[in-house]
Coordinates of C-alpha atoms and ligand atoms in Angstrom, one line a residue:
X20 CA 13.0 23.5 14.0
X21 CA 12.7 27.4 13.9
X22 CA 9.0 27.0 15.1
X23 CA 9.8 24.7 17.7
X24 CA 12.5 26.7 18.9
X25 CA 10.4 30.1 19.3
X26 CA 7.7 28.2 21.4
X27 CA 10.1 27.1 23.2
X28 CA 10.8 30.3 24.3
X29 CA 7.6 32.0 25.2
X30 CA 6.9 29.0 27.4
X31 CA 10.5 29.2 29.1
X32 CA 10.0 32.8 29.2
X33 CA 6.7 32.1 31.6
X34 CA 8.3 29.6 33.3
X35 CA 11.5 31.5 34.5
X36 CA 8.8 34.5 35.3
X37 CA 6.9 32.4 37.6
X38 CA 10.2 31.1 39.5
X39 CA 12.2 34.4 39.4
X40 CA 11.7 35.5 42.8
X41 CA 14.4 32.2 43.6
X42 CA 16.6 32.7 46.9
X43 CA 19.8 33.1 46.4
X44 CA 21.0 30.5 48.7
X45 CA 22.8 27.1 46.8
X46 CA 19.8 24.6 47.5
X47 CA 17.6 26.9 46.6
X48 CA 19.4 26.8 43.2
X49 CA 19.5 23.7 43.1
X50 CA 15.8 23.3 43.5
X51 CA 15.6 25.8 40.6
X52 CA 17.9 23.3 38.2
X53 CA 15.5 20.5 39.5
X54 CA 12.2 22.1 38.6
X55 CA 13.8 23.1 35.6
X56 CA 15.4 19.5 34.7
X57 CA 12.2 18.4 35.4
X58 CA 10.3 20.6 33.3
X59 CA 12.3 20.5 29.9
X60 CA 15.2 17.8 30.5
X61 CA 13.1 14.8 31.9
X62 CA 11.2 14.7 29.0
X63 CA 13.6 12.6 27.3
X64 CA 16.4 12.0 30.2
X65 CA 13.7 11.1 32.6
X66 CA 13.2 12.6 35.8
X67 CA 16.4 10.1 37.1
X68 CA 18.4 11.0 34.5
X69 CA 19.2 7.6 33.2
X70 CA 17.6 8.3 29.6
X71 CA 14.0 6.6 29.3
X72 CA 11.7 9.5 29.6
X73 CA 8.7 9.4 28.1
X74 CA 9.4 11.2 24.9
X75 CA 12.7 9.0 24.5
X76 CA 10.5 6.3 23.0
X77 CA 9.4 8.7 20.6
X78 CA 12.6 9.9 19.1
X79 CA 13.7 6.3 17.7
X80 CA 17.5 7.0 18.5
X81 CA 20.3 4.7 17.2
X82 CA 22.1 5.5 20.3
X83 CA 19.7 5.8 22.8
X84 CA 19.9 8.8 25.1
X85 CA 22.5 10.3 27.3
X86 CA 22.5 8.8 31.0
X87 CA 23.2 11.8 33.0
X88 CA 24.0 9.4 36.2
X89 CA 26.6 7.7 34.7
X90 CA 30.0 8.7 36.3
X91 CA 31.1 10.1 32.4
X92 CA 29.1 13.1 33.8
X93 CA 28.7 13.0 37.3
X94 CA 32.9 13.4 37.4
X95 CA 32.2 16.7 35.2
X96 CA 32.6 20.5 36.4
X97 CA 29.5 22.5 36.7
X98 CA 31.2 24.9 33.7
X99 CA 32.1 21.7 31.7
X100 CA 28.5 20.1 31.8
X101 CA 27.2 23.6 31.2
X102 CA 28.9 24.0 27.7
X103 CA 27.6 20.5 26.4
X104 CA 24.2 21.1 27.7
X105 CA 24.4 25.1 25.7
X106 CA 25.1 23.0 22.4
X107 CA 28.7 23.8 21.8
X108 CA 30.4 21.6 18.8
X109 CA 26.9 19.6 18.1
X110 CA 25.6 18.7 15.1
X111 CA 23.1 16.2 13.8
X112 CA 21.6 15.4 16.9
X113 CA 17.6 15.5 18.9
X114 CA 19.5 17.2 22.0
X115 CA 18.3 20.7 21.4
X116 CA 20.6 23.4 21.6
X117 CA 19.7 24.9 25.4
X118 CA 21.7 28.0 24.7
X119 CA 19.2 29.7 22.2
X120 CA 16.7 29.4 25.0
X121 CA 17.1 29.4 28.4
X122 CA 19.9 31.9 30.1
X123 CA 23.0 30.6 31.0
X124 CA 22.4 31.6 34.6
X125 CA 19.3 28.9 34.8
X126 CA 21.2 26.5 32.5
X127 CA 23.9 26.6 35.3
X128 CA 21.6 26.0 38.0
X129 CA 20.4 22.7 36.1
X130 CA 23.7 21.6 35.0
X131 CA 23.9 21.9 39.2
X132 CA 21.0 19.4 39.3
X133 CA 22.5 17.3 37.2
X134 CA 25.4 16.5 39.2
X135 CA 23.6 16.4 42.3
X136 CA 20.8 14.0 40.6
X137 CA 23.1 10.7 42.4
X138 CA 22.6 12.4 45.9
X139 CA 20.6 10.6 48.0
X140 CA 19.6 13.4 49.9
X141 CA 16.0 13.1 50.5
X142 CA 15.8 17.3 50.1
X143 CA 16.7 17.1 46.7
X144 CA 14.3 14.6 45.9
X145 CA 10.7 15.6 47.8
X146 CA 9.9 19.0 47.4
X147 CA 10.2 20.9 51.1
X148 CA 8.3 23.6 50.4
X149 CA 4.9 21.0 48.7
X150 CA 5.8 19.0 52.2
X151 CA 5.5 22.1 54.8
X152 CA 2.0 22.4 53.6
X153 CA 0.8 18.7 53.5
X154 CA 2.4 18.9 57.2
X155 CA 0.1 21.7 58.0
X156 CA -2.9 20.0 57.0
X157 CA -2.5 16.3 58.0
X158 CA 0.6 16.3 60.6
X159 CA 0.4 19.1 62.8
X160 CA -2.7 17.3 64.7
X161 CA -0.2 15.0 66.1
X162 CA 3.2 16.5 65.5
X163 CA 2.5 19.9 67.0
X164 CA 3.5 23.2 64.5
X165 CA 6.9 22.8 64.3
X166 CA 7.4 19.1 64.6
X167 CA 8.0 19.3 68.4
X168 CA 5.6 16.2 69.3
X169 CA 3.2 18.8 71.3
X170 CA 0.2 18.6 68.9
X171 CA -3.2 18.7 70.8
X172 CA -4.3 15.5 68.9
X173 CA -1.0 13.9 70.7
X174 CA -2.0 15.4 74.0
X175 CA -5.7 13.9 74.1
X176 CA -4.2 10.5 73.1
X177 CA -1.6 10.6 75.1
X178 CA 0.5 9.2 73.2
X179 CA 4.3 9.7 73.6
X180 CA 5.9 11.6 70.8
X181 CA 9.3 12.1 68.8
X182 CA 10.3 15.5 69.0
X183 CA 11.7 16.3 65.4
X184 CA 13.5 19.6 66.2
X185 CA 15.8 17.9 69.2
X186 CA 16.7 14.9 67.6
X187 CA 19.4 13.6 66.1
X188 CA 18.4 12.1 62.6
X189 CA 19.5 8.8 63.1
X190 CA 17.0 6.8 60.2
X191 CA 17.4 6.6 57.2
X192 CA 15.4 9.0 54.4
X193 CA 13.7 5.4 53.4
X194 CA 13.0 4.6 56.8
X195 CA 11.1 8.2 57.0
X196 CA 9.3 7.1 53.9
X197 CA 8.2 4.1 55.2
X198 CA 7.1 5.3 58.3
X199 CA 4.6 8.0 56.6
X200 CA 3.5 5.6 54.5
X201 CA 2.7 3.0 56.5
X202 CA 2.6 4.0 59.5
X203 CA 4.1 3.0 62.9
X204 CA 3.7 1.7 66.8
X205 CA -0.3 2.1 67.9
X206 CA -0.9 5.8 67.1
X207 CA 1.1 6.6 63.8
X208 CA -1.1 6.3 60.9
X209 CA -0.6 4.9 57.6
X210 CA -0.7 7.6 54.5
X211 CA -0.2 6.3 51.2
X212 CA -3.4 6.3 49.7
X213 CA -4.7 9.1 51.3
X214 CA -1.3 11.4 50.3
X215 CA -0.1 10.0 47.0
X216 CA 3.8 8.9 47.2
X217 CA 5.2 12.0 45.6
X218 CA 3.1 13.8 48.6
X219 CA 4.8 11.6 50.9
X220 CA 8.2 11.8 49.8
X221 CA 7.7 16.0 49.8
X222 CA 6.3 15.5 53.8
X223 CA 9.2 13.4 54.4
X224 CA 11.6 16.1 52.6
X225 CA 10.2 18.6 55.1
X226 CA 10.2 16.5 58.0
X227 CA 13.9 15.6 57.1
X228 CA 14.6 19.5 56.8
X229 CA 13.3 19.9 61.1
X230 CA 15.2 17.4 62.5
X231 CA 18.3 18.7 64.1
X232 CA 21.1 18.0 62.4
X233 CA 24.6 18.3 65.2
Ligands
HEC255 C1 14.1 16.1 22.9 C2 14.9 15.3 23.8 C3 15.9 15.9 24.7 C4 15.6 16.9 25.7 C5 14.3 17.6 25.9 C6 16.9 17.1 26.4 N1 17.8 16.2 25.9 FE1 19.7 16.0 26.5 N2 20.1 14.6 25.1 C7 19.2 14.1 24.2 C8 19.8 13.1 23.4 C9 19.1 12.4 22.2 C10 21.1 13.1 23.8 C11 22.2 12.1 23.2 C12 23.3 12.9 22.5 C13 23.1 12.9 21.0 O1 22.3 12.1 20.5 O2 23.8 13.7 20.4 C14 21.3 14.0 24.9 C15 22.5 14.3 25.5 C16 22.6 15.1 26.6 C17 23.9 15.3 27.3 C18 25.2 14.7 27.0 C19 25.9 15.4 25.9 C20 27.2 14.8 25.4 O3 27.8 15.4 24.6 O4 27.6 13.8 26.0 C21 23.6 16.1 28.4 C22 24.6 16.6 29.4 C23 22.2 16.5 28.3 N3 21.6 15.8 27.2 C24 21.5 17.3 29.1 C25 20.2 17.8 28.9 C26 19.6 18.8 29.8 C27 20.2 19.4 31.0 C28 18.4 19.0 29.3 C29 17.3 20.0 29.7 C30 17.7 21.4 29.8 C31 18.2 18.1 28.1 N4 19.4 17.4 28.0 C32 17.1 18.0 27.4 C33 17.8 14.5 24.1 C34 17.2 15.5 24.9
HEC256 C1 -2.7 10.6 65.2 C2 -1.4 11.2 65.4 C3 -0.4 11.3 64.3 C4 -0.6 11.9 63.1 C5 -1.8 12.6 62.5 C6 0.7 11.8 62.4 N1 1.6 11.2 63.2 FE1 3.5 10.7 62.7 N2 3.8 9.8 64.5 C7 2.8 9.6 65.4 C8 3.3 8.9 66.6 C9 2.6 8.5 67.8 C10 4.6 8.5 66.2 C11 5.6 7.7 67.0 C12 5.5 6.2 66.6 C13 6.3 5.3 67.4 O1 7.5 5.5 67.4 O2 5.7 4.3 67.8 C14 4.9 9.1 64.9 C15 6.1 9.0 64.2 C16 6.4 9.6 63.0 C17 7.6 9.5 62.3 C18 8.8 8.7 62.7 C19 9.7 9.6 63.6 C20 10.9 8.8 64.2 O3 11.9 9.5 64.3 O4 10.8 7.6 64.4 C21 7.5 10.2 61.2 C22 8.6 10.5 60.1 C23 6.1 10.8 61.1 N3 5.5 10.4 62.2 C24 5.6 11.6 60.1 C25 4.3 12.0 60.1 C26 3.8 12.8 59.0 C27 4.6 13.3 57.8 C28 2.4 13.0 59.2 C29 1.4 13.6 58.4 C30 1.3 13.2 57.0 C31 2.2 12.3 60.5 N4 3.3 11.8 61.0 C32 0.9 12.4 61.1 C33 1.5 10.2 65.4 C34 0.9 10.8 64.3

């Protein structure tokens, strides 16, 4: 357990170092907690947090895992969720004791994550900053720079675009989704398969993040 636990914390050590430059801003935070929760929780809470990650299977548990979406948790404080995810009062149990290895600081940030893991939020679940690139290189043809429908692709075709940074978001983050993926109307092409549907879900993240939102 000793050794496990020092490996753990050279690896955190160059995770955190590789991250530390975070904003200070809440969502930015929370997107810390997530990569974070997605690094070491998932593992064995799964990246939903409803307890069948991979290693989960592994463990042979009587009582199966925790699931974090359940509203036992979700009605928790920040500060409450934070001391059972340090360890406090635990014994006898394949939950490792956080505490010893990541700073309390990051361990609030994920217990943050954990209670925003029911959101539905599409922002929270694709990866803006992933998305603003994959925009750059497949979107902006069409979509113009900024999202405002005045790509020079759009201009040749003459087709007649949406306008991402006037508009009032008025579909639905699946809807988004689905559109990217399979495409729409006589000029909208279909990606999945050529962006893989995490790729699609961070383009839709950052196409979520342009649209106006009064
Ligand atoms: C090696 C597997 C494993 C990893 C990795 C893991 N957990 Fe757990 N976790 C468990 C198990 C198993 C339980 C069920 C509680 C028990 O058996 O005592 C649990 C329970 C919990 C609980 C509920 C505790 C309670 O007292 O009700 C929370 C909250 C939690 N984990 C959060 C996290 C967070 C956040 C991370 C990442 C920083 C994490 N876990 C990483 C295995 C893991
Ligand atoms: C060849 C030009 C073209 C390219 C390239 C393109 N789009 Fe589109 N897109 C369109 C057109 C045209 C529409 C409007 C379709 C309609 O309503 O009939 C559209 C509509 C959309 C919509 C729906 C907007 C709404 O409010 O209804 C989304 C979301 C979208 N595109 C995202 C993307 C993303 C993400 C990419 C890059 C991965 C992309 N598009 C690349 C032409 C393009």
């Amino acid at each position: 357990m000793f050794r496990f636990t020092y490996r753990l914390v050279i690896v955190v050590g160059f995770f955190l170092s590789t991250i530390s430059a975070s904003d200070a801003t809440a969502k930015e935070n929370l997107l810390v907690g997530k990569r974070m929760f997605n690094a070491y929780c998932s593992l064995c809470h799964g990246e939903d947090g409803m307890g069948k990650g991979p290693l989960s299977k592994k463990l042979k548990l009587k009582n199966g895992i925790a699931n974090l979406t359940s509203d036992k948790y979700q009605s928790m404080s920040v500060q409450e969720l934070l001391r059972l995810i340090q360890g406090y009062n635990r014994e006898n149990t394949r939950m490792p004791k956080w505490e010893t290895v990541i700073p309390e600081r990051n361990l609030r940030e994920v217990a943050a994550y954990v209670l925003a893991l029911t959101q539905t939020d599409l922002r929270m679940r694709g990866d803006v900053r992933r998305g603003r690139e994959i925009f750059r290189q497949s979107c902006v043809a069409c979509h113009g720079p900024r999202g405002e429908g005045n790509g020079v692709l759009a201009a040749i075709l003459q087709t007649k675009m949406v306008n991402y940074t006037t508009k009032k978001l008025i579909i639905s983050d699946e809807a988004i989704i689905g559109i990217i993926s399979e495409g729409k109307g006589e000029m909208m092409p279909p990606w999945l398969g050529t962006l893989s549907s995490e790729e699609i879900k961070d383009a839709a993240a950052y196409v979520r993040s342009l649209y106006n939102k009064d």
